[in-house]
Amino acid sequence: MNPEVNYRISYQSFFENAPCGYICLDGDGTIITANQTFKNWIQDDESPLPEMNLRDLLGAGGRIYLETHVFPLLHMKGEVSEINLELQSPKGKRIPVLINAIKAELGNDKNPVFYFTIIDISQRKLYEKELLEARKKADEKRKELEQINDQLERFAYSVSHDLKAPLNTILGIVQLLELSGSAKKQSERDKYFEMIKLNIHRMQRMTTDMLEHARSVQKPENLKPVNLNAVCGAVLDILNDEINKNEAKINVNLLPDVLGTETQLIRLFQNLISNAIRYKSEKRPQIDISWDLEGNFANIYVKDNGIGFDVNEADQVFEFMKRLNKGDGKNGTGIGLSTCKKIVENHGGEIGVKSTPGKGSTFYFTLKLA
């Protein structure tokens, strides 16, 4: 075979099957010629490309960019490079591409033509999307770690202060009992032992709350349909003694099924109901649980007639180890509501509270419907 013919065949094959698209446009943007790679992007067969303008293969934004940026630059500077566009085939296929182009004058013809090299960057866009998602997840993990570190600092403070306090009290009482002549009367001994029990219960409650909070930090992997009325029923059984002791009245409306983890949702309602009972007013405690619909989410409301608090302190009630009134004798740990916030966030929802001193509080949160 003639080497020149062989060269031409190789050149033509390279042009048609190159890993990028080659097209030639006239001054109006009409496609004069295109290689097979470009044709394969636009149509499903190898038939000749029908007459079309490059504008026909672009969306509204792409056409505007072509008119206001690409063609003016080609006419003025004779070239453009690294232009991101998205081709749209007549059948709706979308291909993100990178375009480089030059202007060419053919002989004495005043009408120029434009040579376009078009690179399919679908894979690059996929990598960029994966990179952005990975970066987003990394940022979320970083924020979670920052929150955990902050909570660990508060935990260390709690261990060194809040847990030491009842231990020091117990130790002091035991030392008093050891002293000669102390607690000779039965009433004094009963008083001391009652103080010991109260401080032990305080320690038990704090360690239990800390354990539950640590468990709530773990985000559930698979959310399943959960019946909230069944959840509330389980919570009322758990709190039965506390409810009877305080003569609390609990009204639970018919609640929806939501996507969640049953154990965490039980802890959520248990903390909110127990909190409402603990911070009761002089009235008989009454707690109403209701909901309404908002898109694909249920807004859940837990309303009480307790002592309430200043609405300006609403954000603080969900902080870890934060108590608004440490001297109120209510025996709270400042962990329960922080646990509630974490559980709701684990389920993709939000939590808040409205309150009026002396009139009660309404805690509200969102859960996705099953």
PDB file of N, CA, C and O in Angstrom, residues 238-281:
ATOM      1  N   ILE A 238     -42.970   2.716  81.935  1.00  0.00           N
ATOM      2  CA  ILE A 238     -41.684   2.940  82.614  1.00  0.00           C
ATOM      3  C   ILE A 238     -41.835   3.978  83.725  1.00  0.00           C
ATOM      4  O   ILE A 238     -41.269   3.830  84.815  1.00  0.00           O
ATOM      5  N   LEU A 239     -42.608   5.034  83.460  1.00  0.00           N
ATOM      6  CA  LEU A 239     -42.757   6.136  84.412  1.00  0.00           C
ATOM      7  C   LEU A 239     -43.988   5.987  85.309  1.00  0.00           C
ATOM      8  O   LEU A 239     -44.397   6.953  85.950  1.00  0.00           O
ATOM      9  N   ASN A 240     -44.556   4.797  85.353  1.00  0.00           N
ATOM     10  CA  ASN A 240     -45.812   4.595  86.080  1.00  0.00           C
ATOM     11  C   ASN A 240     -45.743   5.069  87.532  1.00  0.00           C
ATOM     12  O   ASN A 240     -46.635   5.792  88.011  1.00  0.00           O
ATOM     13  N   ASP A 241     -44.688   4.677  88.248  1.00  0.00           N
ATOM     14  CA  ASP A 241     -44.551   5.073  89.663  1.00  0.00           C
ATOM     15  C   ASP A 241     -44.423   6.582  89.791  1.00  0.00           C
ATOM     16  O   ASP A 241     -45.045   7.194  90.684  1.00  0.00           O
ATOM     17  N   GLU A 242     -43.634   7.204  88.941  1.00  0.00           N
ATOM     18  CA  GLU A 242     -43.434   8.653  88.982  1.00  0.00           C
ATOM     19  C   GLU A 242     -44.732   9.389  88.663  1.00  0.00           C
ATOM     20  O   GLU A 242     -45.057  10.407  89.291  1.00  0.00           O
ATOM     21  N   ILE A 243     -45.490   8.866  87.704  1.00  0.00           N
ATOM     22  CA  ILE A 243     -46.761   9.485  87.325  1.00  0.00           C
ATOM     23  C   ILE A 243     -47.760   9.396  88.467  1.00  0.00           C
ATOM     24  O   ILE A 243     -48.429  10.385  88.816  1.00  0.00           O
ATOM     25  N   ASN A 244     -47.880   8.216  89.082  1.00  0.00           N
ATOM     26  CA  ASN A 244     -48.824   8.030  90.196  1.00  0.00           C
ATOM     27  C   ASN A 244     -48.434   8.849  91.418  1.00  0.00           C
ATOM     28  O   ASN A 244     -49.301   9.438  92.086  1.00  0.00           O
ATOM     29  N   LYS A 245     -47.138   8.894  91.694  1.00  0.00           N
ATOM     30  CA  LYS A 245     -46.664   9.638  92.859  1.00  0.00           C
ATOM     31  C   LYS A 245     -47.015  11.123  92.745  1.00  0.00           C
ATOM     32  O   LYS A 245     -47.362  11.768  93.748  1.00  0.00           O
ATOM     33  N   ASN A 246     -46.937  11.659  91.557  1.00  0.00           N
ATOM     34  CA  ASN A 246     -47.207  13.083  91.358  1.00  0.00           C
ATOM     35  C   ASN A 246     -48.635  13.360  90.863  1.00  0.00           C
ATOM     36  O   ASN A 246     -48.970  14.506  90.578  1.00  0.00           O
ATOM     37  N   GLU A 247     -49.427  12.288  90.736  1.00  0.00           N
ATOM     38  CA  GLU A 247     -50.812  12.399  90.267  1.00  0.00           C
ATOM     39  C   GLU A 247     -50.884  13.141  88.927  1.00  0.00           C
ATOM     40  O   GLU A 247     -51.766  13.975  88.689  1.00  0.00           O
ATOM     41  N   ALA A 248     -49.933  12.821  88.058  1.00  0.00           N
ATOM     42  CA  ALA A 248     -49.859  13.496  86.761  1.00  0.00           C
ATOM     43  C   ALA A 248     -50.905  12.935  85.804  1.00  0.00           C
ATOM     44  O   ALA A 248     -51.176  11.728  85.786  1.00  0.00           O
ATOM     45  N   LYS A 249     -51.473  13.817  84.994  1.00  0.00           N
ATOM     46  CA  LYS A 249     -52.435  13.429  83.971  1.00  0.00           C
ATOM     47  C   LYS A 249     -51.765  13.559  82.602  1.00  0.00           C
ATOM     48  O   LYS A 249     -51.319  14.641  82.236  1.00  0.00           O
ATOM     49  N   ILE A 250     -51.715  12.443  81.878  1.00  0.00           N
ATOM     50  CA  ILE A 250     -51.047  12.426  80.586  1.00  0.00           C
ATOM     51  C   ILE A 250     -52.094  12.182  79.494  1.00  0.00           C
ATOM     52  O   ILE A 250     -52.786  11.157  79.512  1.00  0.00           O
ATOM     53  N   ASN A 251     -52.218  13.114  78.563  1.00  0.00           N
ATOM     54  CA  ASN A 251     -53.141  12.971  77.440  1.00  0.00           C
ATOM     55  C   ASN A 251     -52.334  12.761  76.158  1.00  0.00           C
ATOM     56  O   ASN A 251     -51.553  13.626  75.759  1.00  0.00           O
ATOM     57  N   VAL A 252     -52.515  11.603  75.527  1.00  0.00           N
ATOM     58  CA  VAL A 252     -51.776  11.284  74.302  1.00  0.00           C
ATOM     59  C   VAL A 252     -52.771  11.154  73.160  1.00  0.00           C
ATOM     60  O   VAL A 252     -53.619  10.256  73.152  1.00  0.00           O
ATOM     61  N   ASN A 253     -52.700  12.074  72.205  1.00  0.00           N
ATOM     62  CA  ASN A 253     -53.556  11.989  71.022  1.00  0.00           C
ATOM     63  C   ASN A 253     -53.100  10.834  70.126  1.00  0.00           C
ATOM     64  O   ASN A 253     -52.036  10.248  70.331  1.00  0.00           O
ATOM     65  N   LEU A 254     -53.903  10.514  69.127  1.00  0.00           N
ATOM     66  CA  LEU A 254     -53.510   9.495  68.163  1.00  0.00           C
ATOM     67  C   LEU A 254     -52.323  10.024  67.353  1.00  0.00           C
ATOM     68  O   LEU A 254     -52.440  11.020  66.640  1.00  0.00           O
ATOM     69  N   LEU A 255     -51.191   9.371  67.482  1.00  0.00           N
ATOM     70  CA  LEU A 255     -49.953   9.836  66.858  1.00  0.00           C
ATOM     71  C   LEU A 255     -49.618   9.010  65.620  1.00  0.00           C
ATOM     72  O   LEU A 255     -50.061   7.862  65.486  1.00  0.00           O
ATOM     73  N   PRO A 256     -48.799   9.549  64.707  1.00  0.00           N
ATOM     74  CA  PRO A 256     -48.486   8.850  63.453  1.00  0.00           C
ATOM     75  C   PRO A 256     -47.338   7.864  63.611  1.00  0.00           C
ATOM     76  O   PRO A 256     -46.655   7.820  64.640  1.00  0.00           O
ATOM     77  N   ASP A 257     -47.120   7.060  62.572  1.00  0.00           N
ATOM     78  CA  ASP A 257     -45.929   6.232  62.465  1.00  0.00           C
ATOM     79  C   ASP A 257     -44.820   7.085  61.843  1.00  0.00           C
ATOM     80  O   ASP A 257     -45.061   7.826  60.886  1.00  0.00           O
ATOM     81  N   VAL A 258     -43.621   6.980  62.388  1.00  0.00           N
ATOM     82  CA  VAL A 258     -42.491   7.759  61.879  1.00  0.00           C
ATOM     83  C   VAL A 258     -41.322   6.828  61.603  1.00  0.00           C
ATOM     84  O   VAL A 258     -41.325   5.659  62.008  1.00  0.00           O
ATOM     85  N   LEU A 259     -40.336   7.361  60.895  1.00  0.00           N
ATOM     86  CA  LEU A 259     -39.103   6.604  60.661  1.00  0.00           C
ATOM     87  C   LEU A 259     -38.144   6.881  61.805  1.00  0.00           C
ATOM     88  O   LEU A 259     -37.816   8.038  62.082  1.00  0.00           O
ATOM     89  N   GLY A 260     -37.697   5.825  62.481  1.00  0.00           N
ATOM     90  CA  GLY A 260     -36.815   6.065  63.615  1.00  0.00           C
ATOM     91  C   GLY A 260     -36.292   4.789  64.226  1.00  0.00           C
ATOM     92  O   GLY A 260     -36.465   3.684  63.694  1.00  0.00           O
ATOM     93  N   THR A 261     -35.648   4.953  65.360  1.00  0.00           N
ATOM     94  CA  THR A 261     -35.159   3.841  66.178  1.00  0.00           C
ATOM     95  C   THR A 261     -35.970   3.823  67.464  1.00  0.00           C
ATOM     96  O   THR A 261     -35.973   4.805  68.208  1.00  0.00           O
ATOM     97  N   GLU A 262     -36.658   2.739  67.729  1.00  0.00           N
ATOM     98  CA  GLU A 262     -37.615   2.687  68.833  1.00  0.00           C
ATOM     99  C   GLU A 262     -36.978   3.014  70.179  1.00  0.00           C
ATOM    100  O   GLU A 262     -37.526   3.781  70.969  1.00  0.00           O
ATOM    101  N   THR A 263     -35.800   2.447  70.451  1.00  0.00           N
ATOM    102  CA  THR A 263     -35.167   2.665  71.749  1.00  0.00           C
ATOM    103  C   THR A 263     -34.848   4.142  71.975  1.00  0.00           C
ATOM    104  O   THR A 263     -35.046   4.667  73.073  1.00  0.00           O
ATOM    105  N   GLN A 264     -34.345   4.819  70.926  1.00  0.00           N
ATOM    106  CA  GLN A 264     -34.018   6.241  71.078  1.00  0.00           C
ATOM    107  C   GLN A 264     -35.285   7.079  71.216  1.00  0.00           C
ATOM    108  O   GLN A 264     -35.317   8.051  71.985  1.00  0.00           O
ATOM    109  N   LEU A 265     -36.349   6.729  70.493  1.00  0.00           N
ATOM    110  CA  LEU A 265     -37.597   7.493  70.592  1.00  0.00           C
ATOM    111  C   LEU A 265     -38.250   7.300  71.965  1.00  0.00           C
ATOM    112  O   LEU A 265     -38.866   8.230  72.498  1.00  0.00           O
ATOM    113  N   ILE A 266     -38.121   6.112  72.532  1.00  0.00           N
ATOM    114  CA  ILE A 266     -38.617   5.891  73.899  1.00  0.00           C
ATOM    115  C   ILE A 266     -37.873   6.791  74.874  1.00  0.00           C
ATOM    116  O   ILE A 266     -38.469   7.433  75.744  1.00  0.00           O
ATOM    117  N   ARG A 267     -36.560   6.871  74.727  1.00  0.00           N
ATOM    118  CA  ARG A 267     -35.763   7.736  75.601  1.00  0.00           C
ATOM    119  C   ARG A 267     -36.155   9.198  75.399  1.00  0.00           C
ATOM    120  O   ARG A 267     -36.234   9.967  76.361  1.00  0.00           O
ATOM    121  N   LEU A 268     -36.429   9.607  74.161  1.00  0.00           N
ATOM    122  CA  LEU A 268     -36.837  10.981  73.859  1.00  0.00           C
ATOM    123  C   LEU A 268     -38.115  11.347  74.616  1.00  0.00           C
ATOM    124  O   LEU A 268     -38.161  12.359  75.328  1.00  0.00           O
ATOM    125  N   PHE A 269     -39.158  10.544  74.466  1.00  0.00           N
ATOM    126  CA  PHE A 269     -40.431  10.842  75.137  1.00  0.00           C
ATOM    127  C   PHE A 269     -40.308  10.677  76.649  1.00  0.00           C
ATOM    128  O   PHE A 269     -40.919  11.431  77.411  1.00  0.00           O
ATOM    129  N   GLN A 270     -39.519   9.717  77.094  1.00  0.00           N
ATOM    130  CA  GLN A 270     -39.331   9.515  78.537  1.00  0.00           C
ATOM    131  C   GLN A 270     -38.696  10.741  79.176  1.00  0.00           C
ATOM    132  O   GLN A 270     -39.127  11.209  80.233  1.00  0.00           O
ATOM    133  N   ASN A 271     -37.671  11.272  78.512  1.00  0.00           N
ATOM    134  CA  ASN A 271     -37.003  12.460  79.060  1.00  0.00           C
ATOM    135  C   ASN A 271     -37.935  13.667  79.101  1.00  0.00           C
ATOM    136  O   ASN A 271     -37.961  14.415  80.082  1.00  0.00           O
ATOM    137  N   LEU A 272     -38.713  13.859  78.024  1.00  0.00           N
ATOM    138  CA  LEU A 272     -39.590  15.027  77.966  1.00  0.00           C
ATOM    139  C   LEU A 272     -40.730  14.932  78.988  1.00  0.00           C
ATOM    140  O   LEU A 272     -41.057  15.922  79.663  1.00  0.00           O
ATOM    141  N   ILE A 273     -41.335  13.754  79.124  1.00  0.00           N
ATOM    142  CA  ILE A 273     -42.429  13.594  80.081  1.00  0.00           C
ATOM    143  C   ILE A 273     -41.911  13.675  81.509  1.00  0.00           C
ATOM    144  O   ILE A 273     -42.502  14.339  82.373  1.00  0.00           O
ATOM    145  N   SER A 274     -40.803  12.996  81.777  1.00  0.00           N
ATOM    146  CA  SER A 274     -40.211  13.039  83.114  1.00  0.00           C
ATOM    147  C   SER A 274     -39.799  14.459  83.484  1.00  0.00           C
ATOM    148  O   SER A 274     -39.979  14.899  84.633  1.00  0.00           O
ATOM    149  N   ASN A 275     -39.267  15.188  82.507  1.00  0.00           N
ATOM    150  CA  ASN A 275     -38.863  16.575  82.738  1.00  0.00           C
ATOM    151  C   ASN A 275     -40.078  17.444  83.071  1.00  0.00           C
ATOM    152  O   ASN A 275     -40.030  18.312  83.953  1.00  0.00           O
ATOM    153  N   ALA A 276     -41.196  17.210  82.368  1.00  0.00           N
ATOM    154  CA  ALA A 276     -42.419  17.970  82.622  1.00  0.00           C
ATOM    155  C   ALA A 276     -42.954  17.713  84.030  1.00  0.00           C
ATOM    156  O   ALA A 276     -43.452  18.627  84.700  1.00  0.00           O
ATOM    157  N   ILE A 277     -42.851  16.474  84.490  1.00  0.00           N
ATOM    158  CA  ILE A 277     -43.306  16.141  85.845  1.00  0.00           C
ATOM    159  C   ILE A 277     -42.381  16.748  86.894  1.00  0.00           C
ATOM    160  O   ILE A 277     -42.828  17.290  87.911  1.00  0.00           O
ATOM    161  N   ARG A 278     -41.077  16.663  86.639  1.00  0.00           N
ATOM    162  CA  ARG A 278     -40.099  17.150  87.621  1.00  0.00           C
ATOM    163  C   ARG A 278     -40.247  18.657  87.846  1.00  0.00           C
ATOM    164  O   ARG A 278     -40.137  19.136  88.984  1.00  0.00           O
ATOM    165  N   TYR A 279     -40.491  19.389  86.763  1.00  0.00           N
ATOM    166  CA  TYR A 279     -40.593  20.843  86.891  1.00  0.00           C
ATOM    167  C   TYR A 279     -42.063  21.292  86.919  1.00  0.00           C
ATOM    168  O   TYR A 279     -42.463  22.237  86.250  1.00  0.00           O
ATOM    169  N   LYS A 280     -42.839  20.585  87.733  1.00  0.00           N
ATOM    170  CA  LYS A 280     -44.260  20.900  87.884  1.00  0.00           C
ATOM    171  C   LYS A 280     -44.434  22.145  88.744  1.00  0.00           C
ATOM    172  O   LYS A 280     -43.554  22.544  89.515  1.00  0.00           O
ATOM    173  N   SER A 281     -45.600  22.745  88.615  1.00  0.00           N
ATOM    174  CA  SER A 281     -45.956  23.874  89.470  1.00  0.00           C
ATOM    175  C   SER A 281     -46.756  23.331  90.662  1.00  0.00           C
ATOM    176  O   SER A 281     -46.753  22.121  90.916  1.00  0.00           O
TER     177      SER A 281
END
